[in-house]
Amino acid sequence: MRGLMAPPPASALVRPVRRTDAAAWLAMRRELWPGGSETEHAEEIEEFFSGRAREPLAVLIAEDPEGNAVGFVELSIRPSAHECRTDRVGFLEGWFVAPEARRRSVGRHLVAAAEDWARSQGCSELASDSEAGNTASAKAHAAAGFADVGLVRCYRKDL
């Protein structure tokens, strides 16, 4: 029927990523960051599982009621983040929900679990960022309770 959305899942299970999730995590990472090659993403995933990655420090996977991976967050701790007041900030390095699972509270479940993780790491703030033109991300962040603290232009220079 027109205008009806699929009902939200009874619950979205959010848990730490396991090595058996590598293929699903890889597929979702490629959707979130299509500029990276499959090889680059696979190498970063292997570095995480082997304990050699500097970041992310944690990865959480969201599963639908059938056990299918439908989203993830990659988390780190930064010494600062734009407009944050503390020197230990939980940071949402990556946040993805599969298109078929969007608008069904999966993103909120992932952010709530990210908040719990950040608190467990001694953080009192959670920050994130996205590209300036990414309106879908801006809406998702607002829906999850993030405050928009402005746009920052970043620069770098080789030395």
PDB file of C-alpha atoms in Angstrom:
ATOM      1  CA  MET A   1       0.000   0.000   0.000  1.00  0.00           C
ATOM      2  CA  ARG A   2       1.162   3.469  -0.782  1.00  0.00           C
ATOM      3  CA  GLY A   3       2.470   5.499   2.125  1.00  0.00           C
ATOM      4  CA  LEU A   4       3.037   2.567   4.456  1.00  0.00           C
ATOM      5  CA  MET A   5       6.509   1.871   5.765  1.00  0.00           C
ATOM      6  CA  ALA A   6       7.809  -1.456   6.891  1.00  0.00           C
ATOM      7  CA  PRO A   7       7.316  -1.784  10.639  1.00  0.00           C
ATOM      8  CA  PRO A   8      10.373  -1.193  12.767  1.00  0.00           C
ATOM      9  CA  PRO A   9      12.211  -4.308  13.872  1.00  0.00           C
ATOM     10  CA  ALA A  10      11.159  -5.745  17.216  1.00  0.00           C
ATOM     11  CA  SER A  11      14.664  -4.920  18.348  1.00  0.00           C
ATOM     12  CA  ALA A  12      17.992  -4.262  16.748  1.00  0.00           C
ATOM     13  CA  LEU A  13      20.771  -6.195  18.368  1.00  0.00           C
ATOM     14  CA  VAL A  14      23.965  -4.148  18.575  1.00  0.00           C
ATOM     15  CA  ARG A  15      27.112  -6.016  19.541  1.00  0.00           C
ATOM     16  CA  PRO A  16      30.873  -5.878  19.065  1.00  0.00           C
ATOM     17  CA  VAL A  17      32.042  -6.969  15.636  1.00  0.00           C
ATOM     18  CA  ARG A  18      33.378 -10.513  15.300  1.00  0.00           C
ATOM     19  CA  ARG A  19      35.777 -11.920  12.746  1.00  0.00           C
ATOM     20  CA  THR A  20      32.839 -13.803  11.202  1.00  0.00           C
ATOM     21  CA  ASP A  21      31.324 -10.374  10.394  1.00  0.00           C
ATOM     22  CA  ALA A  22      34.290  -9.374   8.214  1.00  0.00           C
ATOM     23  CA  ALA A  23      32.520  -9.860   4.869  1.00  0.00           C
ATOM     24  CA  ALA A  24      29.406  -7.957   5.948  1.00  0.00           C
ATOM     25  CA  TRP A  25      31.490  -5.196   7.519  1.00  0.00           C
ATOM     26  CA  LEU A  26      33.553  -4.956   4.327  1.00  0.00           C
ATOM     27  CA  ALA A  27      30.424  -4.642   2.155  1.00  0.00           C
ATOM     28  CA  MET A  28      28.973  -1.908   4.372  1.00  0.00           C
ATOM     29  CA  ARG A  29      32.306  -0.037   4.557  1.00  0.00           C
ATOM     30  CA  ARG A  30      32.478  -0.024   0.773  1.00  0.00           C
ATOM     31  CA  GLU A  31      29.009   1.557   0.648  1.00  0.00           C
ATOM     32  CA  LEU A  32      29.908   4.186   3.238  1.00  0.00           C
ATOM     33  CA  TRP A  33      33.348   4.994   1.825  1.00  0.00           C
ATOM     34  CA  PRO A  34      33.268   4.073  -1.892  1.00  0.00           C
ATOM     35  CA  GLY A  35      36.524   5.949  -2.526  1.00  0.00           C
ATOM     36  CA  GLY A  36      38.495   3.206  -0.791  1.00  0.00           C
ATOM     37  CA  SER A  37      39.280   0.044  -2.685  1.00  0.00           C
ATOM     38  CA  GLU A  38      38.090  -3.357  -1.532  1.00  0.00           C
ATOM     39  CA  THR A  39      41.709  -4.239  -0.815  1.00  0.00           C
ATOM     40  CA  GLU A  40      42.235  -1.142   1.339  1.00  0.00           C
ATOM     41  CA  HIS A  41      39.072  -1.812   3.334  1.00  0.00           C
ATOM     42  CA  ALA A  42      39.972  -5.491   3.751  1.00  0.00           C
ATOM     43  CA  GLU A  43      43.461  -4.585   4.973  1.00  0.00           C
ATOM     44  CA  GLU A  44      42.032  -2.132   7.533  1.00  0.00           C
ATOM     45  CA  ILE A  45      39.575  -4.761   8.759  1.00  0.00           C
ATOM     46  CA  GLU A  46      42.397  -7.287   9.148  1.00  0.00           C
ATOM     47  CA  GLU A  47      44.493  -4.707  11.027  1.00  0.00           C
ATOM     48  CA  PHE A  48      41.583  -4.182  13.415  1.00  0.00           C
ATOM     49  CA  PHE A  49      41.116  -7.896  14.090  1.00  0.00           C
ATOM     50  CA  SER A  50      44.859  -8.446  14.518  1.00  0.00           C
ATOM     51  CA  GLY A  51      45.085  -5.595  17.044  1.00  0.00           C
ATOM     52  CA  ARG A  52      47.427  -3.495  14.883  1.00  0.00           C
ATOM     53  CA  ALA A  53      44.955  -0.713  14.038  1.00  0.00           C
ATOM     54  CA  ARG A  54      45.353   2.653  15.757  1.00  0.00           C
ATOM     55  CA  GLU A  55      41.724   3.267  14.925  1.00  0.00           C
ATOM     56  CA  PRO A  56      39.007   2.339  15.161  1.00  0.00           C
ATOM     57  CA  LEU A  57      39.283   1.267  18.780  1.00  0.00           C
ATOM     58  CA  ALA A  58      35.896  -0.449  18.650  1.00  0.00           C
ATOM     59  CA  VAL A  59      33.409  -1.533  16.001  1.00  0.00           C
ATOM     60  CA  LEU A  60      29.794  -2.351  16.732  1.00  0.00           C
ATOM     61  CA  ILE A  61      27.487  -4.196  14.355  1.00  0.00           C
ATOM     62  CA  ALA A  62      23.696  -3.952  14.239  1.00  0.00           C
ATOM     63  CA  GLU A  63      21.753  -7.080  13.341  1.00  0.00           C
ATOM     64  CA  ASP A  64      18.132  -7.324  12.286  1.00  0.00           C
ATOM     65  CA  PRO A  65      15.879  -9.914  13.970  1.00  0.00           C
ATOM     66  CA  GLU A  66      16.994 -12.515  11.386  1.00  0.00           C
ATOM     67  CA  GLY A  67      20.656 -12.022  12.295  1.00  0.00           C
ATOM     68  CA  ASN A  68      21.659 -10.076   9.171  1.00  0.00           C
ATOM     69  CA  ALA A  69      24.176  -7.257   9.631  1.00  0.00           C
ATOM     70  CA  VAL A  70      22.359  -4.030   8.758  1.00  0.00           C
ATOM     71  CA  GLY A  71      24.665  -1.370  10.153  1.00  0.00           C
ATOM     72  CA  PHE A  72      27.853  -0.540  11.993  1.00  0.00           C
ATOM     73  CA  VAL A  73      29.710   2.166  13.864  1.00  0.00           C
ATOM     74  CA  GLU A  74      33.464   2.581  14.089  1.00  0.00           C
ATOM     75  CA  LEU A  75      34.612   4.339  17.249  1.00  0.00           C
ATOM     76  CA  SER A  76      37.728   6.057  18.517  1.00  0.00           C
ATOM     77  CA  ILE A  77      38.770   8.449  21.242  1.00  0.00           C
ATOM     78  CA  ARG A  78      40.174  11.818  20.259  1.00  0.00           C
ATOM     79  CA  PRO A  79      41.975  14.341  22.438  1.00  0.00           C
ATOM     80  CA  SER A  80      39.673  17.043  21.059  1.00  0.00           C
ATOM     81  CA  ALA A  81      36.798  17.618  18.683  1.00  0.00           C
ATOM     82  CA  HIS A  82      35.233  20.791  17.350  1.00  0.00           C
ATOM     83  CA  GLU A  83      33.264  22.607  20.078  1.00  0.00           C
ATOM     84  CA  CYS A  84      33.823  19.818  22.624  1.00  0.00           C
ATOM     85  CA  ARG A  85      34.828  20.852  26.133  1.00  0.00           C
ATOM     86  CA  THR A  86      36.824  17.821  27.260  1.00  0.00           C
ATOM     87  CA  ASP A  87      40.158  16.318  26.263  1.00  0.00           C
ATOM     88  CA  ARG A  88      38.878  12.775  25.872  1.00  0.00           C
ATOM     89  CA  VAL A  89      36.089  12.657  23.301  1.00  0.00           C
ATOM     90  CA  GLY A  90      34.368   9.549  21.996  1.00  0.00           C
ATOM     91  CA  PHE A  91      34.297   9.889  18.235  1.00  0.00           C
ATOM     92  CA  LEU A  92      32.005   8.272  15.711  1.00  0.00           C
ATOM     93  CA  GLU A  93      34.527   7.670  12.918  1.00  0.00           C
ATOM     94  CA  GLY A  94      32.019   5.862  10.732  1.00  0.00           C
ATOM     95  CA  TRP A  95      28.266   5.257  10.980  1.00  0.00           C
ATOM     96  CA  PHE A  96      26.324   3.274   8.430  1.00  0.00           C
ATOM     97  CA  VAL A  97      22.846   1.771   8.202  1.00  0.00           C
ATOM     98  CA  ALA A  98      21.905  -0.314   5.156  1.00  0.00           C
ATOM     99  CA  PRO A  99      19.287   1.423   2.988  1.00  0.00           C
ATOM    100  CA  GLU A 100      16.673  -1.265   3.661  1.00  0.00           C
ATOM    101  CA  ALA A 101      17.061  -0.779   7.427  1.00  0.00           C
ATOM    102  CA  ARG A 102      16.910   3.006   7.515  1.00  0.00           C
ATOM    103  CA  ARG A 103      14.090   4.828   9.296  1.00  0.00           C
ATOM    104  CA  ARG A 104      13.617   1.786  11.529  1.00  0.00           C
ATOM    105  CA  SER A 105      15.599   2.947  14.623  1.00  0.00           C
ATOM    106  CA  VAL A 106      18.728   0.974  13.709  1.00  0.00           C
ATOM    107  CA  GLY A 107      20.819   4.157  13.585  1.00  0.00           C
ATOM    108  CA  ARG A 108      19.526   5.233  16.987  1.00  0.00           C
ATOM    109  CA  HIS A 109      20.382   1.826  18.464  1.00  0.00           C
ATOM    110  CA  LEU A 110      23.908   2.104  17.057  1.00  0.00           C
ATOM    111  CA  VAL A 111      24.399   5.610  18.449  1.00  0.00           C
ATOM    112  CA  ALA A 112      23.038   4.578  21.860  1.00  0.00           C
ATOM    113  CA  ALA A 113      25.517   1.692  21.946  1.00  0.00           C
ATOM    114  CA  ALA A 114      28.295   4.081  20.838  1.00  0.00           C
ATOM    115  CA  GLU A 115      27.354   6.390  23.720  1.00  0.00           C
ATOM    116  CA  ASP A 116      27.542   3.489  26.157  1.00  0.00           C
ATOM    117  CA  TRP A 117      30.956   2.513  24.779  1.00  0.00           C
ATOM    118  CA  ALA A 118      32.241   6.093  25.048  1.00  0.00           C
ATOM    119  CA  ARG A 119      31.030   6.370  28.657  1.00  0.00           C
ATOM    120  CA  SER A 120      32.748   3.069  29.459  1.00  0.00           C
ATOM    121  CA  GLN A 121      35.985   4.618  28.135  1.00  0.00           C
ATOM    122  CA  GLY A 122      35.690   7.618  30.463  1.00  0.00           C
ATOM    123  CA  CYS A 123      34.266  10.029  27.910  1.00  0.00           C
ATOM    124  CA  SER A 124      31.524  12.534  28.654  1.00  0.00           C
ATOM    125  CA  GLU A 125      31.056  13.665  25.046  1.00  0.00           C
ATOM    126  CA  LEU A 126      30.484  11.934  21.711  1.00  0.00           C
ATOM    127  CA  ALA A 127      31.360  13.758  18.505  1.00  0.00           C
ATOM    128  CA  SER A 128      31.110  13.020  14.813  1.00  0.00           C
ATOM    129  CA  ASP A 129      31.524  14.713  11.476  1.00  0.00           C
ATOM    130  CA  SER A 130      30.433  14.412   7.880  1.00  0.00           C
ATOM    131  CA  GLU A 131      31.101  16.124   4.608  1.00  0.00           C
ATOM    132  CA  ALA A 132      29.483  19.536   4.304  1.00  0.00           C
ATOM    133  CA  GLY A 133      27.113  18.554   1.500  1.00  0.00           C
ATOM    134  CA  ASN A 134      25.922  15.291   3.053  1.00  0.00           C
ATOM    135  CA  THR A 135      22.355  16.275   3.958  1.00  0.00           C
ATOM    136  CA  ALA A 136      21.300  12.683   4.713  1.00  0.00           C
ATOM    137  CA  SER A 137      24.050  12.452   7.315  1.00  0.00           C
ATOM    138  CA  ALA A 138      23.085  15.827   8.793  1.00  0.00           C
ATOM    139  CA  LYS A 139      19.487  14.652   9.184  1.00  0.00           C
ATOM    140  CA  ALA A 140      20.551  11.332  10.706  1.00  0.00           C
ATOM    141  CA  HIS A 141      22.854  13.061  13.193  1.00  0.00           C
ATOM    142  CA  ALA A 142      20.094  15.493  14.193  1.00  0.00           C
ATOM    143  CA  ALA A 143      17.625  12.622  14.625  1.00  0.00           C
ATOM    144  CA  ALA A 144      20.126  10.869  16.901  1.00  0.00           C
ATOM    145  CA  GLY A 145      20.431  13.941  19.121  1.00  0.00           C
ATOM    146  CA  PHE A 146      23.668  15.460  17.842  1.00  0.00           C
ATOM    147  CA  ALA A 147      23.915  19.260  17.819  1.00  0.00           C
ATOM    148  CA  ASP A 148      25.290  20.852  14.652  1.00  0.00           C
ATOM    149  CA  VAL A 149      28.280  22.877  15.833  1.00  0.00           C
ATOM    150  CA  GLY A 150      29.293  24.260  12.448  1.00  0.00           C
ATOM    151  CA  LEU A 151      31.369  23.500   9.420  1.00  0.00           C
ATOM    152  CA  VAL A 152      35.142  23.471   9.538  1.00  0.00           C
ATOM    153  CA  ARG A 153      37.481  23.815   6.604  1.00  0.00           C
ATOM    154  CA  CYS A 154      40.560  21.641   7.125  1.00  0.00           C
ATOM    155  CA  TYR A 155      44.000  22.152   5.608  1.00  0.00           C
ATOM    156  CA  ARG A 156      47.210  20.172   5.398  1.00  0.00           C
ATOM    157  CA  LYS A 157      50.679  20.728   4.032  1.00  0.00           C
ATOM    158  CA  ASP A 158      53.465  18.278   3.240  1.00  0.00           C
ATOM    159  CA  LEU A 159      56.742  19.107   4.944  1.00  0.00           C
TER     160      LEU A 159
END
